[in-house]
Amino acid sequence: MVDKLPGPSAELVEAMKRYAAADGTHETTIPSLRIIRSSQVSEPVHSVYEPSLCIVAQGAKIAMLGEESYRYDPSSYLTASVHLPIVGQVIEASPEAPYLCLQLQLDRRGLLDVIQTAGLSAPAEPGARRGLVISRMNDGLNDAVIRLVRLLDAPQDIPVLAPMIIREIIYRILQSDQGGSMRQFALIGSHAQRIASVLEQLNRNFAKRLCIDDLAAEAAMSKSSFYEVFNEVTGMSPLRYQKQLRLQEARRLLLSSSMDASDAAFEVGYESPSQFSREYARMYGQPPIRDIRRLRDSL
């Protein structure tokens, strides 16, 4: 007989439905906690995952990082240790059984505090690991997540109890088989932590010209080591990483304003509008004007 894998309970599904009554991303009274709902499968959606824990209570999703694909559902959970440009797609959802996902933002200082308090050591193996990991759900994590969501029904308890439960959730993740991956990104001076700092800088300054020598110096690595570790963490080169950030921001600007394609190109750091249009079409399947028109028609 095959043991049933741990997974979110019916209680969690019903609670998430209450606090996410309509499709979309819903902030909660716990500042770092969001609930995402979708009643139908989705097209691929480009976004930047912040350091976070994602737990699916119902349905399934695929996250694509570079050339790799990560599937997560109620039997598993996803952790992003750094800022990563992702293509996400809900692949299991319906009005009767909507996709429901809990996203908990993670803070490096909070991770480091739990690591130090628990006396957890650095991973034994050298080097860096991918910044996106899928792990199997376990009973301890499942129980802590349910208790965190229950607090939404008791807002007076949130200031005291939510930080305690979030620390427990972090502890459960760090103790898992994949916990070493997250530990290395929190430990000051590790290769992974240095790349994480560079990624934060790139996310703030993606419109600036990319200088690999400066980024390698920031990470205190040789140029060749920087390329190798950056690719290991993100699954892509620094140039491709920056390009995805630029194109995502350009698409957001075009969709939310009356800005034309050339102005958007210059705004995100392109010097050539024609190069911008080519790379935009390569990423989104259509030139900027047609893509934005299609998106607006679908709203």
PDB file of C-alpha atoms in Angstrom:
ATOM      1  CA  MET A   1       0.000   0.000   0.000  1.00  0.00           C
ATOM      2  CA  VAL A   2       1.382   3.422  -0.971  1.00  0.00           C
ATOM      3  CA  ASP A   3       1.316   6.010   1.820  1.00  0.00           C
ATOM      4  CA  LYS A   4      -0.588   9.164   1.017  1.00  0.00           C
ATOM      5  CA  LEU A   5       1.685  12.189   0.703  1.00  0.00           C
ATOM      6  CA  PRO A   6       1.012  14.999   3.185  1.00  0.00           C
ATOM      7  CA  GLY A   7      -0.868  17.901   1.682  1.00  0.00           C
ATOM      8  CA  PRO A   8      -3.032  20.877   2.625  1.00  0.00           C
ATOM      9  CA  SER A   9      -6.324  19.969   4.273  1.00  0.00           C
ATOM     10  CA  ALA A  10      -9.918  20.736   3.359  1.00  0.00           C
ATOM     11  CA  GLU A  11      -9.842  23.270   6.194  1.00  0.00           C
ATOM     12  CA  LEU A  12      -7.041  25.177   4.480  1.00  0.00           C
ATOM     13  CA  VAL A  13      -8.808  25.085   1.101  1.00  0.00           C
ATOM     14  CA  GLU A  14     -12.008  26.506   2.582  1.00  0.00           C
ATOM     15  CA  ALA A  15     -10.158  29.203   4.523  1.00  0.00           C
ATOM     16  CA  MET A  16      -8.285  30.301   1.413  1.00  0.00           C
ATOM     17  CA  LYS A  17     -11.531  30.454  -0.552  1.00  0.00           C
ATOM     18  CA  ARG A  18     -13.006  32.764   2.077  1.00  0.00           C
ATOM     19  CA  TYR A  19     -10.100  35.162   1.963  1.00  0.00           C
ATOM     20  CA  ALA A  20      -9.758  34.972  -1.826  1.00  0.00           C
ATOM     21  CA  ALA A  21     -13.381  35.002  -2.971  1.00  0.00           C
ATOM     22  CA  ALA A  22     -12.500  36.157  -6.497  1.00  0.00           C
ATOM     23  CA  ASP A  23      -9.677  35.388  -8.888  1.00  0.00           C
ATOM     24  CA  GLY A  24      -6.473  37.345  -8.442  1.00  0.00           C
ATOM     25  CA  THR A  25      -3.806  38.023  -5.838  1.00  0.00           C
ATOM     26  CA  HIS A  26      -5.152  38.956  -2.403  1.00  0.00           C
ATOM     27  CA  GLU A  27      -3.137  40.611   0.346  1.00  0.00           C
ATOM     28  CA  THR A  28      -4.039  39.515   3.883  1.00  0.00           C
ATOM     29  CA  THR A  29      -3.869  41.049   7.350  1.00  0.00           C
ATOM     30  CA  ILE A  30      -0.612  39.127   7.820  1.00  0.00           C
ATOM     31  CA  PRO A  31       1.732  41.492   5.926  1.00  0.00           C
ATOM     32  CA  SER A  32       3.976  38.856   4.329  1.00  0.00           C
ATOM     33  CA  LEU A  33       1.134  36.507   3.350  1.00  0.00           C
ATOM     34  CA  ARG A  34      -0.816  36.516   0.072  1.00  0.00           C
ATOM     35  CA  ILE A  35      -3.436  34.189  -1.348  1.00  0.00           C
ATOM     36  CA  ILE A  36      -3.681  33.619  -5.096  1.00  0.00           C
ATOM     37  CA  ARG A  37      -6.774  32.219  -6.771  1.00  0.00           C
ATOM     38  CA  SER A  38      -7.570  31.262 -10.374  1.00  0.00           C
ATOM     39  CA  SER A  39     -10.732  29.572 -11.656  1.00  0.00           C
ATOM     40  CA  GLN A  40      -9.179  28.584 -14.958  1.00  0.00           C
ATOM     41  CA  VAL A  41      -5.885  27.491 -16.442  1.00  0.00           C
ATOM     42  CA  SER A  42      -3.806  30.458 -17.509  1.00  0.00           C
ATOM     43  CA  GLU A  43      -1.542  31.568 -20.294  1.00  0.00           C
ATOM     44  CA  PRO A  44       2.156  31.802 -19.378  1.00  0.00           C
ATOM     45  CA  VAL A  45       2.640  34.875 -17.170  1.00  0.00           C
ATOM     46  CA  HIS A  46       6.007  36.607 -16.801  1.00  0.00           C
ATOM     47  CA  SER A  47       6.899  37.911 -13.342  1.00  0.00           C
ATOM     48  CA  VAL A  48       9.751  38.178 -10.865  1.00  0.00           C
ATOM     49  CA  TYR A  49       9.533  35.833  -7.903  1.00  0.00           C
ATOM     50  CA  GLU A  50      10.801  37.424  -4.699  1.00  0.00           C
ATOM     51  CA  PRO A  51      12.312  35.228  -1.974  1.00  0.00           C
ATOM     52  CA  SER A  52       9.225  33.328  -0.891  1.00  0.00           C
ATOM     53  CA  LEU A  53       7.485  30.078  -0.055  1.00  0.00           C
ATOM     54  CA  CYS A  54       4.622  28.976  -2.327  1.00  0.00           C
ATOM     55  CA  ILE A  55       2.196  26.268  -1.195  1.00  0.00           C
ATOM     56  CA  VAL A  56      -0.618  25.060  -3.442  1.00  0.00           C
ATOM     57  CA  ALA A  57      -3.746  23.953  -1.586  1.00  0.00           C
ATOM     58  CA  GLN A  58      -5.672  23.048  -4.747  1.00  0.00           C
ATOM     59  CA  GLY A  59      -4.777  22.764  -8.442  1.00  0.00           C
ATOM     60  CA  ALA A  60      -1.287  22.879  -9.933  1.00  0.00           C
ATOM     61  CA  LYS A  61       1.156  25.318 -11.469  1.00  0.00           C
ATOM     62  CA  ILE A  62       4.337  25.239 -13.523  1.00  0.00           C
ATOM     63  CA  ALA A  63       7.139  27.750 -13.011  1.00  0.00           C
ATOM     64  CA  MET A  64       9.672  28.029 -15.824  1.00  0.00           C
ATOM     65  CA  LEU A  65      13.143  29.338 -15.018  1.00  0.00           C
ATOM     66  CA  GLY A  66      15.396  29.624 -18.037  1.00  0.00           C
ATOM     67  CA  GLU A  67      15.110  26.269 -19.790  1.00  0.00           C
ATOM     68  CA  GLU A  68      13.863  24.411 -16.711  1.00  0.00           C
ATOM     69  CA  SER A  69      10.314  23.653 -15.620  1.00  0.00           C
ATOM     70  CA  TYR A  70       9.134  23.199 -12.015  1.00  0.00           C
ATOM     71  CA  ARG A  71       5.709  21.706 -11.255  1.00  0.00           C
ATOM     72  CA  TYR A  72       4.138  22.130  -7.833  1.00  0.00           C
ATOM     73  CA  ASP A  73       0.801  20.980  -6.427  1.00  0.00           C
ATOM     74  CA  PRO A  74      -0.671  20.008  -3.006  1.00  0.00           C
ATOM     75  CA  SER A  75       1.949  17.281  -2.496  1.00  0.00           C
ATOM     76  CA  SER A  76       4.855  19.705  -2.867  1.00  0.00           C
ATOM     77  CA  TYR A  77       5.948  23.275  -2.249  1.00  0.00           C
ATOM     78  CA  LEU A  78       8.216  25.756  -3.984  1.00  0.00           C
ATOM     79  CA  THR A  79      10.836  27.980  -2.398  1.00  0.00           C
ATOM     80  CA  ALA A  80      12.524  30.877  -4.180  1.00  0.00           C
ATOM     81  CA  SER A  81      15.652  31.975  -2.322  1.00  0.00           C
ATOM     82  CA  VAL A  82      16.463  34.970  -4.554  1.00  0.00           C
ATOM     83  CA  HIS A  83      14.776  37.309  -7.029  1.00  0.00           C
ATOM     84  CA  LEU A  84      14.177  35.290 -10.189  1.00  0.00           C
ATOM     85  CA  PRO A  85      12.403  36.150 -13.477  1.00  0.00           C
ATOM     86  CA  ILE A  86       9.850  33.371 -13.917  1.00  0.00           C
ATOM     87  CA  VAL A  87       7.253  32.314 -16.448  1.00  0.00           C
ATOM     88  CA  GLY A  88       4.371  30.873 -14.440  1.00  0.00           C
ATOM     89  CA  GLN A  89       1.342  28.976 -15.723  1.00  0.00           C
ATOM     90  CA  VAL A  90      -1.622  27.557 -13.818  1.00  0.00           C
ATOM     91  CA  ILE A  91      -2.229  24.133 -15.373  1.00  0.00           C
ATOM     92  CA  GLU A  92      -4.980  22.694 -13.130  1.00  0.00           C
ATOM     93  CA  ALA A  93      -7.957  24.881 -12.192  1.00  0.00           C
ATOM     94  CA  SER A  94     -11.714  25.113 -12.686  1.00  0.00           C
ATOM     95  CA  PRO A  95     -14.623  27.152 -11.274  1.00  0.00           C
ATOM     96  CA  GLU A  96     -15.585  24.137  -9.136  1.00  0.00           C
ATOM     97  CA  ALA A  97     -12.016  23.522  -7.917  1.00  0.00           C
ATOM     98  CA  PRO A  98     -10.047  26.766  -8.334  1.00  0.00           C
ATOM     99  CA  TYR A  99      -6.294  26.955  -8.120  1.00  0.00           C
ATOM    100  CA  LEU A 100      -5.403  28.193  -4.628  1.00  0.00           C
ATOM    101  CA  CYS A 101      -1.886  29.152  -3.633  1.00  0.00           C
ATOM    102  CA  LEU A 102      -0.463  30.622  -0.465  1.00  0.00           C
ATOM    103  CA  GLN A 103       2.640  32.815  -0.907  1.00  0.00           C
ATOM    104  CA  LEU A 104       4.728  33.756   2.121  1.00  0.00           C
ATOM    105  CA  GLN A 105       7.490  36.295   1.543  1.00  0.00           C
ATOM    106  CA  LEU A 106      10.799  35.401   3.167  1.00  0.00           C
ATOM    107  CA  ASP A 107      13.315  37.787   4.685  1.00  0.00           C
ATOM    108  CA  ARG A 108      17.035  36.961   4.753  1.00  0.00           C
ATOM    109  CA  ARG A 109      17.445  38.396   8.251  1.00  0.00           C
ATOM    110  CA  GLY A 110      14.623  36.176   9.465  1.00  0.00           C
ATOM    111  CA  LEU A 111      16.215  33.154   7.820  1.00  0.00           C
ATOM    112  CA  LEU A 112      19.601  33.935   9.346  1.00  0.00           C
ATOM    113  CA  ASP A 113      18.083  34.387  12.799  1.00  0.00           C
ATOM    114  CA  VAL A 114      16.425  30.958  12.667  1.00  0.00           C
ATOM    115  CA  ILE A 115      19.625  29.371  11.318  1.00  0.00           C
ATOM    116  CA  GLN A 116      21.654  30.815  14.192  1.00  0.00           C
ATOM    117  CA  THR A 117      19.063  30.024  16.868  1.00  0.00           C
ATOM    118  CA  ALA A 118      18.724  26.426  15.670  1.00  0.00           C
ATOM    119  CA  GLY A 119      22.493  26.001  15.321  1.00  0.00           C
ATOM    120  CA  LEU A 120      22.153  24.886  11.713  1.00  0.00           C
ATOM    121  CA  SER A 121      25.423  24.523   9.838  1.00  0.00           C
ATOM    122  CA  ALA A 122      26.274  25.544   6.310  1.00  0.00           C
ATOM    123  CA  PRO A 123      25.726  22.938   3.566  1.00  0.00           C
ATOM    124  CA  ALA A 124      28.599  20.488   3.394  1.00  0.00           C
ATOM    125  CA  GLU A 125      29.026  20.679  -0.368  1.00  0.00           C
ATOM    126  CA  PRO A 126      30.825  23.703  -1.849  1.00  0.00           C
ATOM    127  CA  GLY A 127      29.482  26.017  -4.521  1.00  0.00           C
ATOM    128  CA  ALA A 128      25.951  27.302  -5.020  1.00  0.00           C
ATOM    129  CA  ARG A 129      22.647  25.673  -5.868  1.00  0.00           C
ATOM    130  CA  ARG A 130      19.678  26.781  -7.910  1.00  0.00           C
ATOM    131  CA  GLY A 131      17.657  29.577  -6.322  1.00  0.00           C
ATOM    132  CA  LEU A 132      14.371  27.775  -7.056  1.00  0.00           C
ATOM    133  CA  VAL A 133      13.584  24.421  -5.430  1.00  0.00           C
ATOM    134  CA  ILE A 134      10.616  22.042  -5.289  1.00  0.00           C
ATOM    135  CA  SER A 135      10.309  19.969  -2.100  1.00  0.00           C
ATOM    136  CA  ARG A 136       7.857  17.389  -0.805  1.00  0.00           C
ATOM    137  CA  MET A 137       5.216  18.600   1.613  1.00  0.00           C
ATOM    138  CA  ASN A 138       5.545  17.248   5.155  1.00  0.00           C
ATOM    139  CA  ASP A 139       3.215  17.076   8.142  1.00  0.00           C
ATOM    140  CA  GLY A 140       5.134  19.575  10.281  1.00  0.00           C
ATOM    141  CA  LEU A 141       5.110  22.275   7.615  1.00  0.00           C
ATOM    142  CA  ASN A 142       1.494  21.541   6.710  1.00  0.00           C
ATOM    143  CA  ASP A 143       0.400  21.922  10.340  1.00  0.00           C
ATOM    144  CA  ALA A 144       2.248  25.226  10.777  1.00  0.00           C
ATOM    145  CA  VAL A 145       0.778  26.672   7.569  1.00  0.00           C
ATOM    146  CA  ILE A 146      -2.766  25.764   8.644  1.00  0.00           C
ATOM    147  CA  ARG A 147      -2.222  27.499  11.990  1.00  0.00           C
ATOM    148  CA  LEU A 148      -0.932  30.612  10.222  1.00  0.00           C
ATOM    149  CA  VAL A 149      -3.992  30.826   7.980  1.00  0.00           C
ATOM    150  CA  ARG A 150      -6.293  30.265  10.990  1.00  0.00           C
ATOM    151  CA  LEU A 151      -4.944  33.516  12.420  1.00  0.00           C
ATOM    152  CA  LEU A 152      -6.780  35.399   9.669  1.00  0.00           C
ATOM    153  CA  ASP A 153      -9.938  34.607  11.665  1.00  0.00           C
ATOM    154  CA  ALA A 154      -8.372  36.090  14.804  1.00  0.00           C
ATOM    155  CA  PRO A 155      -6.757  39.392  13.751  1.00  0.00           C
ATOM    156  CA  GLN A 156      -6.114  40.396  17.366  1.00  0.00           C
ATOM    157  CA  ASP A 157      -3.698  37.465  17.668  1.00  0.00           C
ATOM    158  CA  ILE A 158      -1.709  38.214  14.505  1.00  0.00           C
ATOM    159  CA  PRO A 159       0.878  40.658  15.976  1.00  0.00           C
ATOM    160  CA  VAL A 160       1.957  38.154  18.629  1.00  0.00           C
ATOM    161  CA  LEU A 161       1.428  34.733  17.056  1.00  0.00           C
ATOM    162  CA  ALA A 162       2.126  35.267  13.338  1.00  0.00           C
ATOM    163  CA  PRO A 163       5.868  35.992  13.794  1.00  0.00           C
ATOM    164  CA  MET A 164       6.201  32.867  15.934  1.00  0.00           C
ATOM    165  CA  ILE A 165       4.455  30.635  13.402  1.00  0.00           C
ATOM    166  CA  ILE A 166       6.412  32.133  10.502  1.00  0.00           C
ATOM    167  CA  ARG A 167       9.640  31.316  12.364  1.00  0.00           C
ATOM    168  CA  GLU A 168       8.385  27.744  12.742  1.00  0.00           C
ATOM    169  CA  ILE A 169       7.591  27.576   9.016  1.00  0.00           C
ATOM    170  CA  ILE A 170      11.104  28.808   8.184  1.00  0.00           C
ATOM    171  CA  TYR A 171      12.553  26.236  10.574  1.00  0.00           C
ATOM    172  CA  ARG A 172      10.565  23.421   8.916  1.00  0.00           C
ATOM    173  CA  ILE A 173      11.826  24.482   5.480  1.00  0.00           C
ATOM    174  CA  LEU A 174      15.433  24.727   6.652  1.00  0.00           C
ATOM    175  CA  GLN A 175      15.199  21.237   8.199  1.00  0.00           C
ATOM    176  CA  SER A 176      13.881  19.651   4.993  1.00  0.00           C
ATOM    177  CA  ASP A 177      15.941  17.687   2.470  1.00  0.00           C
ATOM    178  CA  GLN A 178      16.266  20.827   0.350  1.00  0.00           C
ATOM    179  CA  GLY A 179      16.859  23.138   3.322  1.00  0.00           C
ATOM    180  CA  GLY A 180      20.567  23.393   2.597  1.00  0.00           C
ATOM    181  CA  SER A 181      19.765  25.290  -0.560  1.00  0.00           C
ATOM    182  CA  MET A 182      18.022  28.047   1.367  1.00  0.00           C
ATOM    183  CA  ARG A 183      20.617  28.082   4.159  1.00  0.00           C
ATOM    184  CA  GLN A 184      23.423  28.898   1.758  1.00  0.00           C
ATOM    185  CA  PHE A 185      21.614  32.014   0.484  1.00  0.00           C
ATOM    186  CA  ALA A 186      21.267  33.400   4.016  1.00  0.00           C
ATOM    187  CA  LEU A 187      24.801  32.758   5.248  1.00  0.00           C
ATOM    188  CA  ILE A 188      26.942  35.893   4.912  1.00  0.00           C
ATOM    189  CA  GLY A 189      30.003  35.416   2.725  1.00  0.00           C
ATOM    190  CA  SER A 190      28.838  32.324   0.856  1.00  0.00           C
ATOM    191  CA  HIS A 191      28.934  32.328  -2.949  1.00  0.00           C
ATOM    192  CA  ALA A 192      25.169  32.040  -3.047  1.00  0.00           C
ATOM    193  CA  GLN A 193      24.660  34.988  -0.674  1.00  0.00           C
ATOM    194  CA  ARG A 194      26.997  37.164  -2.757  1.00  0.00           C
ATOM    195  CA  ILE A 195      25.061  36.342  -5.920  1.00  0.00           C
ATOM    196  CA  ALA A 196      21.809  37.073  -4.066  1.00  0.00           C
ATOM    197  CA  SER A 197      23.149  40.560  -3.267  1.00  0.00           C
ATOM    198  CA  VAL A 198      24.067  41.093  -6.924  1.00  0.00           C
ATOM    199  CA  LEU A 199      20.568  40.026  -7.987  1.00  0.00           C
ATOM    200  CA  GLU A 200      19.024  42.574  -5.625  1.00  0.00           C
ATOM    201  CA  GLN A 201      21.221  45.229  -7.214  1.00  0.00           C
ATOM    202  CA  LEU A 202      20.254  44.156 -10.736  1.00  0.00           C
ATOM    203  CA  ASN A 203      16.561  44.324  -9.835  1.00  0.00           C
ATOM    204  CA  ARG A 204      16.996  47.884  -8.573  1.00  0.00           C
ATOM    205  CA  ASN A 205      19.161  49.066 -11.481  1.00  0.00           C
ATOM    206  CA  PHE A 206      18.154  46.935 -14.478  1.00  0.00           C
ATOM    207  CA  ALA A 207      17.993  49.992 -16.783  1.00  0.00           C
ATOM    208  CA  LYS A 208      21.693  50.693 -16.278  1.00  0.00           C
ATOM    209  CA  ARG A 209      24.319  49.311 -18.613  1.00  0.00           C
ATOM    210  CA  LEU A 210      25.503  45.865 -17.519  1.00  0.00           C
ATOM    211  CA  CYS A 211      29.176  45.695 -16.547  1.00  0.00           C
ATOM    212  CA  ILE A 212      30.241  42.159 -15.702  1.00  0.00           C
ATOM    213  CA  ASP A 213      33.582  43.300 -14.258  1.00  0.00           C
ATOM    214  CA  ASP A 214      31.785  45.514 -11.741  1.00  0.00           C
ATOM    215  CA  LEU A 215      29.288  42.779 -10.803  1.00  0.00           C
ATOM    216  CA  ALA A 216      32.070  40.221 -10.360  1.00  0.00           C
ATOM    217  CA  ALA A 217      33.959  42.675  -8.144  1.00  0.00           C
ATOM    218  CA  GLU A 218      30.766  43.271  -6.142  1.00  0.00           C
ATOM    219  CA  ALA A 219      30.537  39.505  -5.595  1.00  0.00           C
ATOM    220  CA  ALA A 220      34.277  39.299  -4.789  1.00  0.00           C
ATOM    221  CA  MET A 221      34.753  36.696  -7.535  1.00  0.00           C
ATOM    222  CA  SER A 222      36.782  36.354 -10.677  1.00  0.00           C
ATOM    223  CA  LYS A 223      34.854  37.013 -13.873  1.00  0.00           C
ATOM    224  CA  SER A 224      34.776  33.315 -14.815  1.00  0.00           C
ATOM    225  CA  SER A 225      33.682  32.222 -11.320  1.00  0.00           C
ATOM    226  CA  PHE A 226      30.991  34.895 -11.276  1.00  0.00           C
ATOM    227  CA  TYR A 227      29.541  33.648 -14.579  1.00  0.00           C
ATOM    228  CA  GLU A 228      29.570  30.052 -13.347  1.00  0.00           C
ATOM    229  CA  VAL A 229      27.924  30.722  -9.974  1.00  0.00           C
ATOM    230  CA  PHE A 230      25.412  33.213 -11.416  1.00  0.00           C
ATOM    231  CA  ASN A 231      24.286  30.632 -13.969  1.00  0.00           C
ATOM    232  CA  GLU A 232      24.065  27.931 -11.311  1.00  0.00           C
ATOM    233  CA  VAL A 233      21.836  30.083  -9.102  1.00  0.00           C
ATOM    234  CA  THR A 234      19.569  31.570 -11.794  1.00  0.00           C
ATOM    235  CA  GLY A 235      19.731  29.093 -14.680  1.00  0.00           C
ATOM    236  CA  MET A 236      20.715  31.893 -17.082  1.00  0.00           C
ATOM    237  CA  SER A 237      23.475  34.369 -17.910  1.00  0.00           C
ATOM    238  CA  PRO A 238      23.607  37.866 -16.348  1.00  0.00           C
ATOM    239  CA  LEU A 239      22.704  39.397 -19.725  1.00  0.00           C
ATOM    240  CA  ARG A 240      19.632  37.197 -20.144  1.00  0.00           C
ATOM    241  CA  TYR A 241      18.593  37.907 -16.551  1.00  0.00           C
ATOM    242  CA  GLN A 242      18.774  41.661 -17.126  1.00  0.00           C
ATOM    243  CA  LYS A 243      16.962  41.363 -20.459  1.00  0.00           C
ATOM    244  CA  GLN A 244      14.027  39.568 -18.858  1.00  0.00           C
ATOM    245  CA  LEU A 245      13.771  42.231 -16.151  1.00  0.00           C
ATOM    246  CA  ARG A 246      13.820  44.999 -18.765  1.00  0.00           C
ATOM    247  CA  LEU A 247      11.212  43.426 -20.997  1.00  0.00           C
ATOM    248  CA  GLN A 248       8.874  42.657 -18.087  1.00  0.00           C
ATOM    249  CA  GLU A 249       9.043  46.268 -16.904  1.00  0.00           C
ATOM    250  CA  ALA A 250       8.531  47.582 -20.461  1.00  0.00           C
ATOM    251  CA  ARG A 251       5.430  45.438 -20.836  1.00  0.00           C
ATOM    252  CA  ARG A 252       4.074  46.737 -17.527  1.00  0.00           C
ATOM    253  CA  LEU A 253       4.691  50.342 -18.618  1.00  0.00           C
ATOM    254  CA  LEU A 254       2.999  49.828 -21.985  1.00  0.00           C
ATOM    255  CA  LEU A 255      -0.008  48.147 -20.401  1.00  0.00           C
ATOM    256  CA  SER A 256      -0.495  50.673 -17.612  1.00  0.00           C
ATOM    257  CA  SER A 257       0.156  53.935 -19.467  1.00  0.00           C
ATOM    258  CA  SER A 258      -0.098  55.664 -22.832  1.00  0.00           C
ATOM    259  CA  MET A 259       3.648  55.328 -23.381  1.00  0.00           C
ATOM    260  CA  ASP A 260       4.673  54.182 -26.862  1.00  0.00           C
ATOM    261  CA  ALA A 261       7.125  51.375 -27.562  1.00  0.00           C
ATOM    262  CA  SER A 262      10.122  53.623 -28.239  1.00  0.00           C
ATOM    263  CA  ASP A 263       9.676  55.551 -24.999  1.00  0.00           C
ATOM    264  CA  ALA A 264       9.275  52.303 -23.063  1.00  0.00           C
ATOM    265  CA  ALA A 265      12.436  50.952 -24.672  1.00  0.00           C
ATOM    266  CA  PHE A 266      14.486  53.968 -23.583  1.00  0.00           C
ATOM    267  CA  GLU A 267      12.883  53.946 -20.129  1.00  0.00           C
ATOM    268  CA  VAL A 268      14.088  50.393 -19.372  1.00  0.00           C
ATOM    269  CA  GLY A 269      17.592  50.923 -20.752  1.00  0.00           C
ATOM    270  CA  TYR A 270      17.488  50.012 -24.457  1.00  0.00           C
ATOM    271  CA  GLU A 271      19.428  52.268 -26.821  1.00  0.00           C
ATOM    272  CA  SER A 272      17.799  50.858 -29.958  1.00  0.00           C
ATOM    273  CA  PRO A 273      13.977  50.682 -30.269  1.00  0.00           C
ATOM    274  CA  SER A 274      14.309  48.187 -33.124  1.00  0.00           C
ATOM    275  CA  GLN A 275      16.398  45.838 -30.975  1.00  0.00           C
ATOM    276  CA  PHE A 276      13.834  46.264 -28.194  1.00  0.00           C
ATOM    277  CA  SER A 277      10.973  45.308 -30.543  1.00  0.00           C
ATOM    278  CA  ARG A 278      12.834  42.218 -31.787  1.00  0.00           C
ATOM    279  CA  GLU A 279      13.643  40.990 -28.285  1.00  0.00           C
ATOM    280  CA  TYR A 280      10.138  41.823 -27.041  1.00  0.00           C
ATOM    281  CA  ALA A 281       8.581  39.772 -29.846  1.00  0.00           C
ATOM    282  CA  ARG A 282      10.969  36.908 -29.158  1.00  0.00           C
ATOM    283  CA  MET A 283       9.929  36.818 -25.492  1.00  0.00           C
ATOM    284  CA  TYR A 284       6.188  37.512 -25.796  1.00  0.00           C
ATOM    285  CA  GLY A 285       5.425  36.119 -29.258  1.00  0.00           C
ATOM    286  CA  GLN A 286       4.269  39.428 -30.793  1.00  0.00           C
ATOM    287  CA  PRO A 287       5.629  42.953 -31.327  1.00  0.00           C
ATOM    288  CA  PRO A 288       4.835  45.400 -28.485  1.00  0.00           C
ATOM    289  CA  ILE A 289       1.806  47.146 -30.036  1.00  0.00           C
ATOM    290  CA  ARG A 290       0.032  43.931 -31.018  1.00  0.00           C
ATOM    291  CA  ASP A 291       0.834  42.239 -27.716  1.00  0.00           C
ATOM    292  CA  ILE A 292      -0.490  45.136 -25.631  1.00  0.00           C
ATOM    293  CA  ARG A 293      -3.621  45.404 -27.771  1.00  0.00           C
ATOM    294  CA  ARG A 294      -4.267  41.696 -27.220  1.00  0.00           C
ATOM    295  CA  LEU A 295      -3.743  42.009 -23.477  1.00  0.00           C
ATOM    296  CA  ARG A 296      -6.097  44.978 -23.193  1.00  0.00           C
ATOM    297  CA  ASP A 297      -8.781  43.205 -25.239  1.00  0.00           C
ATOM    298  CA  SER A 298      -8.590  40.233 -22.881  1.00  0.00           C
ATOM    299  CA  LEU A 299      -9.140  42.343 -19.749  1.00  0.00           C
TER     300      LEU A 299
END
